[in-house]
PDB file of C-alpha atoms and ligand atoms in Angstrom:
ATOM      1  CA  MET A   1       0.310  -0.027   0.171  1.00  0.00           C
ATOM      2  CA  SER A   2       1.076   3.279  -0.727  1.00  0.00           C
ATOM      3  CA  SER A   3       2.233   6.015   1.598  1.00  0.00           C
ATOM      4  CA  PRO A   4      -0.626   8.814   3.019  1.00  0.00           C
ATOM      5  CA  ASP A   5      -0.586  12.272   1.449  1.00  0.00           C
ATOM      6  CA  LEU A   6       1.369  14.562   2.837  1.00  0.00           C
ATOM      7  CA  LEU A   7       0.869  17.524   0.435  1.00  0.00           C
ATOM      8  CA  ILE A   8      -2.059  17.716  -1.635  1.00  0.00           C
ATOM      9  CA  ILE A   9      -2.456  20.854  -4.344  1.00  0.00           C
ATOM     10  CA  ASP A  10      -5.693  21.288  -5.488  1.00  0.00           C
ATOM     11  CA  LYS A  11      -6.829  23.587  -7.999  1.00  0.00           C
ATOM     12  CA  LEU A  12      -4.453  25.812  -7.348  1.00  0.00           C
ATOM     13  CA  VAL A  13      -4.572  29.106  -9.258  1.00  0.00           C
ATOM     14  CA  LYS A  14      -1.745  32.327  -9.740  1.00  0.00           C
ATOM     15  CA  ARG A  15      -2.697  34.656 -12.239  1.00  0.00           C
ATOM     16  CA  TYR A  16      -0.004  37.518 -13.239  1.00  0.00           C
ATOM     17  CA  ASP A  17      -2.115  39.914 -14.988  1.00  0.00           C
ATOM     18  CA  GLY A  18      -3.553  38.262 -18.270  1.00  0.00           C
ATOM     19  CA  LEU A  19      -0.976  35.147 -17.470  1.00  0.00           C
ATOM     20  CA  LEU A  20      -1.898  31.782 -15.753  1.00  0.00           C
ATOM     21  CA  ALA A  21       1.171  30.735 -14.283  1.00  0.00           C
ATOM     22  CA  THR A  22      -0.359  28.218 -11.956  1.00  0.00           C
ATOM     23  CA  ASP A  23      -3.325  26.739 -13.795  1.00  0.00           C
ATOM     24  CA  ASP A  24      -5.795  24.776 -11.847  1.00  0.00           C
ATOM     25  CA  LEU A  25      -2.962  22.557 -10.717  1.00  0.00           C
ATOM     26  CA  SER A  26      -3.662  19.295  -8.797  1.00  0.00           C
ATOM     27  CA  PHE A  27      -1.259  16.592  -7.488  1.00  0.00           C
ATOM     28  CA  SER A  28      -0.068  15.067  -4.149  1.00  0.00           C
ATOM     29  CA  LEU A  29       3.022  13.924  -2.703  1.00  0.00           C
ATOM     30  CA  ARG A  30       3.136  11.055  -0.690  1.00  0.00           C
ATOM     31  CA  GLU A  31       4.853  10.567   2.912  1.00  0.00           C
ATOM     32  CA  GLY A  32       8.477   9.556   2.060  1.00  0.00           C
ATOM     33  CA  GLU A  33       8.192  10.140  -1.499  1.00  0.00           C
ATOM     34  CA  LEU A  34      10.893  12.141  -3.694  1.00  0.00           C
ATOM     35  CA  HIS A  35       8.533  13.793  -6.052  1.00  0.00           C
ATOM     36  CA  ALA A  36       9.840  15.905  -8.777  1.00  0.00           C
ATOM     37  CA  ILE A  37       8.388  18.459 -11.370  1.00  0.00           C
ATOM     38  CA  ILE A  38       9.556  18.864 -14.540  1.00  0.00           C
ATOM     39  CA  GLY A  39       8.449  21.365 -17.064  1.00  0.00           C
ATOM     40  CA  PRO A  40       9.887  23.923 -19.879  1.00  0.00           C
ATOM     41  CA  ASN A  41      11.149  27.434 -19.195  1.00  0.00           C
ATOM     42  CA  GLY A  42       8.334  29.263 -17.714  1.00  0.00           C
ATOM     43  CA  ALA A  43       5.931  26.231 -16.818  1.00  0.00           C
ATOM     44  CA  GLY A  44       5.329  27.848 -13.544  1.00  0.00           C
ATOM     45  CA  LYS A  45       7.787  25.738 -11.321  1.00  0.00           C
ATOM     46  CA  THR A  46       9.214  28.373  -9.218  1.00  0.00           C
ATOM     47  CA  THR A  47       5.704  30.414  -8.941  1.00  0.00           C
ATOM     48  CA  LEU A  48       4.741  26.661  -7.215  1.00  0.00           C
ATOM     49  CA  ILE A  49       7.543  26.499  -4.740  1.00  0.00           C
ATOM     50  CA  LYS A  50       6.834  30.093  -3.905  1.00  0.00           C
ATOM     51  CA  GLN A  51       2.689  29.566  -3.546  1.00  0.00           C
ATOM     52  CA  LEU A  52       4.118  26.392  -0.797  1.00  0.00           C
ATOM     53  CA  THR A  53       6.601  28.616   1.005  1.00  0.00           C
ATOM     54  CA  GLY A  54       3.695  31.095   1.181  1.00  0.00           C
ATOM     55  CA  GLU A  55       6.128  33.781  -0.438  1.00  0.00           C
ATOM     56  CA  ILE A  56       3.252  34.664  -3.037  1.00  0.00           C
ATOM     57  CA  ALA A  57      -0.406  34.473  -1.750  1.00  0.00           C
ATOM     58  CA  SER A  58      -2.303  32.091  -4.368  1.00  0.00           C
ATOM     59  CA  ASP A  59      -5.591  33.227  -6.135  1.00  0.00           C
ATOM     60  CA  ALA A  60      -7.948  30.190  -5.363  1.00  0.00           C
ATOM     61  CA  GLY A  61      -7.450  26.446  -4.892  1.00  0.00           C
ATOM     62  CA  ALA A  62      -6.550  24.945  -2.090  1.00  0.00           C
ATOM     63  CA  ILE A  63      -2.783  23.408  -0.628  1.00  0.00           C
ATOM     64  CA  HIS A  64      -3.159  20.888   2.516  1.00  0.00           C
ATOM     65  CA  PHE A  65      -0.173  20.063   4.269  1.00  0.00           C
ATOM     66  CA  ASP A  66       0.150  16.930   6.803  1.00  0.00           C
ATOM     67  CA  GLY A  67      -3.867  16.980   7.000  1.00  0.00           C
ATOM     68  CA  ARG A  68      -4.456  20.778   7.301  1.00  0.00           C
ATOM     69  CA  PRO A  69      -4.935  23.831   4.981  1.00  0.00           C
ATOM     70  CA  ILE A  70      -2.267  26.475   4.844  1.00  0.00           C
ATOM     71  CA  ARG A  71      -3.062  28.293   1.691  1.00  0.00           C
ATOM     72  CA  ARG A  72      -3.681  31.326   4.090  1.00  0.00           C
ATOM     73  CA  LEU A  73      -0.640  30.745   6.431  1.00  0.00           C
ATOM     74  CA  SER A  74       2.076  33.316   6.341  1.00  0.00           C
ATOM     75  CA  GLU A  75       5.579  32.109   5.456  1.00  0.00           C
ATOM     76  CA  PRO A  76       7.017  32.124   8.770  1.00  0.00           C
ATOM     77  CA  ALA A  77       4.122  29.813   9.857  1.00  0.00           C
ATOM     78  CA  ARG A  78       4.634  27.380   6.999  1.00  0.00           C
ATOM     79  CA  SER A  79       8.281  26.961   8.032  1.00  0.00           C
ATOM     80  CA  HIS A  80       7.131  26.133  11.486  1.00  0.00           C
ATOM     81  CA  ILE A  81       4.903  23.100  10.678  1.00  0.00           C
ATOM     82  CA  GLY A  82       7.605  21.906   8.690  1.00  0.00           C
ATOM     83  CA  ILE A  83       7.748  23.306   4.973  1.00  0.00           C
ATOM     84  CA  ALA A  84      11.975  24.322   4.194  1.00  0.00           C
ATOM     85  CA  ARG A  85      13.028  25.490   0.983  1.00  0.00           C
ATOM     86  CA  SER A  86      16.620  25.242   0.235  1.00  0.00           C
ATOM     87  CA  PHE A  87      17.416  29.090   0.098  1.00  0.00           C
ATOM     88  CA  GLN A  88      19.826  31.138  -1.799  1.00  0.00           C
ATOM     89  CA  ILE A  89      23.621  31.291  -1.118  1.00  0.00           C
ATOM     90  CA  THR A  90      23.492  34.792  -0.530  1.00  0.00           C
ATOM     91  CA  SER A  91      21.705  33.289   3.078  1.00  0.00           C
ATOM     92  CA  LEU A  92      24.729  31.671   4.355  1.00  0.00           C
ATOM     93  CA  PHE A  93      27.362  33.684   6.026  1.00  0.00           C
ATOM     94  CA  PRO A  94      30.338  33.749   3.655  1.00  0.00           C
ATOM     95  CA  ASP A  95      32.967  35.031   6.923  1.00  0.00           C
ATOM     96  CA  PHE A  96      31.975  31.964   9.313  1.00  0.00           C
ATOM     97  CA  THR A  97      32.655  28.121   8.736  1.00  0.00           C
ATOM     98  CA  VAL A  98      30.960  25.345   6.991  1.00  0.00           C
ATOM     99  CA  LEU A  99      30.188  24.312  10.754  1.00  0.00           C
ATOM    100  CA  GLU A 100      29.067  27.665  12.400  1.00  0.00           C
ATOM    101  CA  ASN A 101      26.542  28.082   9.718  1.00  0.00           C
ATOM    102  CA  VAL A 102      24.712  24.668  10.134  1.00  0.00           C
ATOM    103  CA  MET A 103      25.153  25.595  14.009  1.00  0.00           C
ATOM    104  CA  LEU A 104      23.726  29.257  13.271  1.00  0.00           C
ATOM    105  CA  ALA A 105      20.644  27.220  11.678  1.00  0.00           C
ATOM    106  CA  VAL A 106      20.148  24.795  14.499  1.00  0.00           C
ATOM    107  CA  GLN A 107      20.114  27.461  16.761  1.00  0.00           C
ATOM    108  CA  ALA A 108      17.686  29.920  14.897  1.00  0.00           C
ATOM    109  CA  HIS A 109      15.618  26.811  14.766  1.00  0.00           C
ATOM    110  CA  GLN A 110      15.584  25.998  18.581  1.00  0.00           C
ATOM    111  CA  GLY A 111      14.719  29.591  19.262  1.00  0.00           C
ATOM    112  CA  HIS A 112      17.918  31.106  21.005  1.00  0.00           C
ATOM    113  CA  SER A 113      19.468  34.291  19.996  1.00  0.00           C
ATOM    114  CA  PHE A 114      22.636  34.835  18.346  1.00  0.00           C
ATOM    115  CA  ARG A 115      24.039  37.147  21.469  1.00  0.00           C
ATOM    116  CA  PHE A 116      23.068  34.128  23.448  1.00  0.00           C
ATOM    117  CA  TRP A 117      25.209  31.817  21.389  1.00  0.00           C
ATOM    118  CA  ARG A 118      28.618  34.253  21.223  1.00  0.00           C
ATOM    119  CA  ALA A 119      28.521  34.596  24.682  1.00  0.00           C
ATOM    120  CA  THR A 120      28.509  31.015  26.030  1.00  0.00           C
ATOM    121  CA  GLY A 121      30.507  29.671  23.233  1.00  0.00           C
ATOM    122  CA  LYS A 122      30.125  26.888  20.648  1.00  0.00           C
ATOM    123  CA  GLU A 123      27.715  24.263  22.927  1.00  0.00           C
ATOM    124  CA  GLU A 124      27.685  20.472  22.234  1.00  0.00           C
ATOM    125  CA  ARG A 125      24.028  20.944  21.548  1.00  0.00           C
ATOM    126  CA  LEU A 126      24.773  22.902  18.515  1.00  0.00           C
ATOM    127  CA  ILE A 127      27.514  21.188  17.607  1.00  0.00           C
ATOM    128  CA  GLU A 128      25.992  17.649  17.359  1.00  0.00           C
ATOM    129  CA  PRO A 129      22.984  18.193  15.782  1.00  0.00           C
ATOM    130  CA  ALA A 130      25.250  20.437  12.823  1.00  0.00           C
ATOM    131  CA  ARG A 131      27.565  17.537  12.753  1.00  0.00           C
ATOM    132  CA  ALA A 132      24.828  15.043  11.774  1.00  0.00           C
ATOM    133  CA  LEU A 133      23.842  17.266   9.361  1.00  0.00           C
ATOM    134  CA  LEU A 134      27.434  17.356   7.583  1.00  0.00           C
ATOM    135  CA  ASP A 135      27.579  13.854   8.107  1.00  0.00           C
ATOM    136  CA  ASP A 136      24.264  13.890   6.263  1.00  0.00           C
ATOM    137  CA  MET A 137      25.313  16.042   3.461  1.00  0.00           C
ATOM    138  CA  GLY A 138      28.944  14.128   3.292  1.00  0.00           C
ATOM    139  CA  MET A 139      30.455  17.711   3.912  1.00  0.00           C
ATOM    140  CA  GLU A 140      32.319  16.801   7.266  1.00  0.00           C
ATOM    141  CA  ASP A 141      35.404  17.024   5.735  1.00  0.00           C
ATOM    142  CA  SER A 142      35.270  20.806   4.887  1.00  0.00           C
ATOM    143  CA  ALA A 143      33.325  21.328   8.801  1.00  0.00           C
ATOM    144  CA  ASP A 144      36.294  23.847   9.415  1.00  0.00           C
ATOM    145  CA  HIS A 145      36.603  25.779   6.110  1.00  0.00           C
ATOM    146  CA  LEU A 146      35.139  29.156   5.376  1.00  0.00           C
ATOM    147  CA  VAL A 147      32.154  29.357   3.260  1.00  0.00           C
ATOM    148  CA  ALA A 148      33.515  32.161   1.509  1.00  0.00           C
ATOM    149  CA  ALA A 149      36.479  29.374   0.018  1.00  0.00           C
ATOM    150  CA  LEU A 150      33.748  26.731  -0.891  1.00  0.00           C
ATOM    151  CA  SER A 151      33.061  25.692  -4.176  1.00  0.00           C
ATOM    152  CA  HIS A 152      29.862  26.413  -5.606  1.00  0.00           C
ATOM    153  CA  GLY A 153      28.521  23.071  -5.329  1.00  0.00           C
ATOM    154  CA  GLU A 154      29.657  23.167  -1.950  1.00  0.00           C
ATOM    155  CA  GLN A 155      27.764  26.284  -1.040  1.00  0.00           C
ATOM    156  CA  ARG A 156      24.424  24.531  -2.484  1.00  0.00           C
ATOM    157  CA  GLN A 157      25.260  21.334  -0.607  1.00  0.00           C
ATOM    158  CA  LEU A 158      25.245  23.331   2.555  1.00  0.00           C
ATOM    159  CA  GLU A 159      22.027  25.593   1.485  1.00  0.00           C
ATOM    160  CA  ILE A 160      20.847  22.097   1.949  1.00  0.00           C
ATOM    161  CA  ALA A 161      22.232  21.091   5.220  1.00  0.00           C
ATOM    162  CA  VAL A 162      21.176  24.609   6.648  1.00  0.00           C
ATOM    163  CA  ALA A 163      17.671  23.954   5.618  1.00  0.00           C
ATOM    164  CA  LEU A 164      17.710  20.618   6.996  1.00  0.00           C
ATOM    165  CA  ALA A 165      18.417  22.215  10.308  1.00  0.00           C
ATOM    166  CA  THR A 166      14.793  23.107  10.524  1.00  0.00           C
ATOM    167  CA  LYS A 167      13.900  19.402  10.608  1.00  0.00           C
ATOM    168  CA  PRO A 168      11.306  19.897   8.033  1.00  0.00           C
ATOM    169  CA  LYS A 169       8.456  17.246   7.138  1.00  0.00           C
ATOM    170  CA  LEU A 170       9.075  18.615   3.655  1.00  0.00           C
ATOM    171  CA  LEU A 171      12.002  19.908   1.465  1.00  0.00           C
ATOM    172  CA  LEU A 172      11.574  21.965  -1.211  1.00  0.00           C
ATOM    173  CA  LEU A 173      14.558  21.946  -3.517  1.00  0.00           C
ATOM    174  CA  ASP A 174      14.661  24.367  -6.217  1.00  0.00           C
ATOM    175  CA  GLU A 175      16.864  23.383  -8.714  1.00  0.00           C
ATOM    176  CA  PRO A 176      19.718  22.129  -6.569  1.00  0.00           C
ATOM    177  CA  MET A 177      21.898  21.624  -9.473  1.00  0.00           C
ATOM    178  CA  ALA A 178      21.973  24.611 -11.343  1.00  0.00           C
ATOM    179  CA  GLY A 179      25.565  25.653 -12.324  1.00  0.00           C
ATOM    180  CA  MET A 180      27.268  22.519 -11.062  1.00  0.00           C
ATOM    181  CA  SER A 181      29.762  20.790 -12.735  1.00  0.00           C
ATOM    182  CA  SER A 182      28.675  16.915 -13.628  1.00  0.00           C
ATOM    183  CA  GLU A 183      30.736  15.728 -11.043  1.00  0.00           C
ATOM    184  CA  ASP A 184      29.183  18.112  -8.159  1.00  0.00           C
ATOM    185  CA  SER A 185      25.918  17.267  -9.340  1.00  0.00           C
ATOM    186  CA  GLY A 186      26.803  13.400  -9.642  1.00  0.00           C
ATOM    187  CA  HIS A 187      27.579  13.925  -6.070  1.00  0.00           C
ATOM    188  CA  LEU A 188      24.700  15.479  -4.768  1.00  0.00           C
ATOM    189  CA  VAL A 189      22.319  12.869  -6.771  1.00  0.00           C
ATOM    190  CA  GLU A 190      24.152  10.363  -4.356  1.00  0.00           C
ATOM    191  CA  ILE A 191      23.223  12.627  -1.508  1.00  0.00           C
ATOM    192  CA  LEU A 192      19.984  12.809  -2.358  1.00  0.00           C
ATOM    193  CA  ARG A 193      19.714   9.522  -2.990  1.00  0.00           C
ATOM    194  CA  ARG A 194      20.496   8.524   1.148  1.00  0.00           C
ATOM    195  CA  LEU A 195      18.284  12.051   2.194  1.00  0.00           C
ATOM    196  CA  LYS A 196      15.215  10.702  -0.187  1.00  0.00           C
ATOM    197  CA  SER A 197      14.407   7.616   2.557  1.00  0.00           C
ATOM    198  CA  ARG A 198      14.263  10.023   5.675  1.00  0.00           C
ATOM    199  CA  TYR A 199      12.645  13.101   4.113  1.00  0.00           C
ATOM    200  CA  SER A 200       9.796  13.984   1.681  1.00  0.00           C
ATOM    201  CA  ILE A 201      11.188  16.088  -0.965  1.00  0.00           C
ATOM    202  CA  LEU A 202       9.690  18.155  -3.517  1.00  0.00           C
ATOM    203  CA  LEU A 203      12.127  18.799  -6.271  1.00  0.00           C
ATOM    204  CA  ILE A 204      12.504  20.957  -9.186  1.00  0.00           C
ATOM    205  CA  GLU A 205      15.206  20.497 -11.668  1.00  0.00           C
ATOM    206  CA  HIS A 206      16.521  20.592 -15.326  1.00  0.00           C
ATOM    207  CA  ASP A 207      18.924  17.729 -15.023  1.00  0.00           C
ATOM    208  CA  MET A 208      16.975  14.857 -16.239  1.00  0.00           C
ATOM    209  CA  ASP A 209      19.429  12.032 -15.726  1.00  0.00           C
ATOM    210  CA  ALA A 210      18.980  13.456 -11.913  1.00  0.00           C
ATOM    211  CA  VAL A 211      15.429  13.806 -12.167  1.00  0.00           C
ATOM    212  CA  PHE A 212      14.731  10.186 -13.634  1.00  0.00           C
ATOM    213  CA  SER A 213      17.703   8.357 -11.525  1.00  0.00           C
ATOM    214  CA  LEU A 214      16.087   9.860  -8.242  1.00  0.00           C
ATOM    215  CA  ALA A 215      12.244  10.624  -8.386  1.00  0.00           C
ATOM    216  CA  ASP A 216       9.553   8.448  -7.013  1.00  0.00           C
ATOM    217  CA  ARG A 217       7.193  10.090  -9.211  1.00  0.00           C
ATOM    218  CA  ILE A 218       7.350  13.078 -11.291  1.00  0.00           C
ATOM    219  CA  THR A 219       4.485  15.579 -12.426  1.00  0.00           C
ATOM    220  CA  VAL A 220       5.257  17.195 -15.662  1.00  0.00           C
ATOM    221  CA  LEU A 221       4.101  20.910 -15.480  1.00  0.00           C
ATOM    222  CA  VAL A 222       3.252  22.474 -18.956  1.00  0.00           C
ATOM    223  CA  TYR A 223       1.945  26.258 -18.964  1.00  0.00           C
ATOM    224  CA  GLY A 224       1.242  26.023 -15.176  1.00  0.00           C
ATOM    225  CA  ARG A 225      -1.153  22.766 -15.279  1.00  0.00           C
ATOM    226  CA  ALA A 226      -0.482  18.891 -14.297  1.00  0.00           C
ATOM    227  CA  ILE A 227      -0.097  17.067 -17.964  1.00  0.00           C
ATOM    228  CA  ALA A 228       0.740  13.957 -15.935  1.00  0.00           C
ATOM    229  CA  THR A 229       2.080  12.486 -13.085  1.00  0.00           C
ATOM    230  CA  GLY A 230       3.480   8.876 -13.185  1.00  0.00           C
ATOM    231  CA  THR A 231       6.707   6.941 -11.966  1.00  0.00           C
ATOM    232  CA  PRO A 232       9.706   7.809 -14.267  1.00  0.00           C
ATOM    233  CA  ASP A 233       8.649   4.753 -16.641  1.00  0.00           C
ATOM    234  CA  GLU A 234       5.390   5.899 -16.846  1.00  0.00           C
ATOM    235  CA  ILE A 235       6.456   9.450 -17.788  1.00  0.00           C
ATOM    236  CA  ARG A 236       9.307   8.384 -20.172  1.00  0.00           C
ATOM    237  CA  ASP A 237       6.185   5.935 -21.760  1.00  0.00           C
ATOM    238  CA  ASN A 238       3.529   9.078 -21.673  1.00  0.00           C
ATOM    239  CA  GLU A 239       2.740  10.125 -25.485  1.00  0.00           C
ATOM    240  CA  GLU A 240       1.366  13.308 -24.379  1.00  0.00           C
ATOM    241  CA  VAL A 241       4.717  14.491 -22.086  1.00  0.00           C
ATOM    242  CA  ARG A 242       6.683  12.768 -25.019  1.00  0.00           C
ATOM    243  CA  ARG A 243       4.745  15.793 -27.169  1.00  0.00           C
ATOM    244  CA  ALA A 244       4.761  18.153 -25.107  1.00  0.00           C
ATOM    245  CA  TYR A 245       7.993  18.264 -23.343  1.00  0.00           C
ATOM    246  CA  LEU A 246      10.508  15.532 -23.975  1.00  0.00           C
ATOM    247  CA  GLY A 247      10.861  15.304 -27.415  1.00  0.00           C
ATOM    248  CA  GLU A 248      11.631  12.198 -29.789  1.00  0.00           C
ATOM    249  CA  GLU A 249      14.910  11.554 -27.698  1.00  0.00           C
ATOM    250  CA  ALA A 250      13.411  10.669 -24.814  1.00  0.00           C
TER     251      ALA A 250
HETATM  252  P1  ATP B 301      12.449  28.326 -15.127  1.00  0.00           P
HETATM  253  O1  ATP B 301      12.341  26.865 -15.796  1.00  0.00           O
HETATM  254  O2  ATP B 301      12.898  29.312 -16.664  1.00  0.00           O
HETATM  255  O3  ATP B 301      12.473  28.309 -14.416  1.00  0.00           O
HETATM  256  P2  ATP B 301       9.667  27.990 -14.285  1.00  0.00           P
HETATM  257  O4  ATP B 301       9.296  26.851 -14.782  1.00  0.00           O
HETATM  258  O5  ATP B 301       9.976  28.465 -13.068  1.00  0.00           O
HETATM  259  O6  ATP B 301      10.908  28.601 -15.300  1.00  0.00           O
HETATM  260  P3  ATP B 301       8.228  30.806 -13.696  1.00  0.00           P
HETATM  261  O7  ATP B 301       9.629  31.130 -13.187  1.00  0.00           O
HETATM  262  O8  ATP B 301       6.873  29.896 -12.549  1.00  0.00           O
HETATM  263  O9  ATP B 301       8.446  29.309 -14.648  1.00  0.00           O
HETATM  264  O10 ATP B 301       7.054  31.499 -14.482  1.00  0.00           O
HETATM  265  C1  ATP B 301       5.927  30.908 -14.786  1.00  0.00           C
HETATM  266  C2  ATP B 301       5.234  32.056 -15.700  1.00  0.00           C
HETATM  267  O11 ATP B 301       5.031  32.913 -14.914  1.00  0.00           O
HETATM  268  C3  ATP B 301       5.917  32.684 -16.796  1.00  0.00           C
HETATM  269  O12 ATP B 301       5.236  33.029 -18.282  1.00  0.00           O
HETATM  270  C4  ATP B 301       6.542  33.905 -15.977  1.00  0.00           C
HETATM  271  O13 ATP B 301       7.267  35.009 -17.102  1.00  0.00           O
HETATM  272  C5  ATP B 301       5.726  34.640 -15.101  1.00  0.00           C
HETATM  273  N1  ATP B 301       5.981  35.297 -14.112  1.00  0.00           N
HETATM  274  C6  ATP B 301       6.861  34.772 -13.312  1.00  0.00           C
HETATM  275  N2  ATP B 301       7.267  35.639 -11.848  1.00  0.00           N
HETATM  276  C7  ATP B 301       6.382  36.616 -12.584  1.00  0.00           C
HETATM  277  C8  ATP B 301       6.196  38.058 -11.857  1.00  0.00           C
HETATM  278  N3  ATP B 301       6.355  38.050 -10.573  1.00  0.00           N
HETATM  279  N4  ATP B 301       5.107  38.897 -12.649  1.00  0.00           N
HETATM  280  C9  ATP B 301       4.900  38.383 -14.042  1.00  0.00           C
HETATM  281  N5  ATP B 301       4.694  37.311 -14.405  1.00  0.00           N
HETATM  282  C10 ATP B 301       5.549  36.425 -13.716  1.00  0.00           C
END
């Protein structure tokens, strides 16, 4: 039997003037699933992520998360109930070490002030969970490196560790492989493969090799609408998807 739905999106709408960026969109994400959203440029993938985090308001429809309606909840309230987005690189502190960045994220989640940490030193209660997150991300050897000295790929990995510090029930990843070398993205695929047994993940990604090797299910978005949801094999074999998006080579 399949797992229960963690996230249900029902007839969701986002309008920009005359344009329907999200057009009556419906699909669900199961607990423990890595669900990928693919679609051509402008299909509405980033808009959807912003509607899920609460960064932009939806015009109609419903979002249910963990059994409750959340469409009208604020961004902080959604973060509090367990929705985390991997943040932009600019949210990292470049002059702090990798470990310190994750410790600050753990501390923010635990609700203590920055000053408190500075006054009391690097405590076990922050170091232990921060080191565990770095292990999860395969970054334990970089713990003492300054963020400013990391490669682009390592900074993107660190963003994910920072997002996981909030202990989310759902992790939203918006093009985590963008701008990475093929070696770095291969490495990240392996890390996500390990993480996916423990987290529910919504992945938006243009790297089709990564998507088809990682996803349990894939939803194909075209002009803000879901034209198909299915396993990688089902999506590969779907005629409408091939016509609309993947092309003959898929
Ligand atoms: P990409 O793969 O290129 O990142 P995407 O699938 O993430 O694209 P979105 O960025 O969500 O697509 O954009 C969906 C549509 O909404 C596009 O036509 C885009 O031009 C439009 N759009 C996005 N943001 C705005 C905005 N703030 N104002 C007006 N139109 C917008």
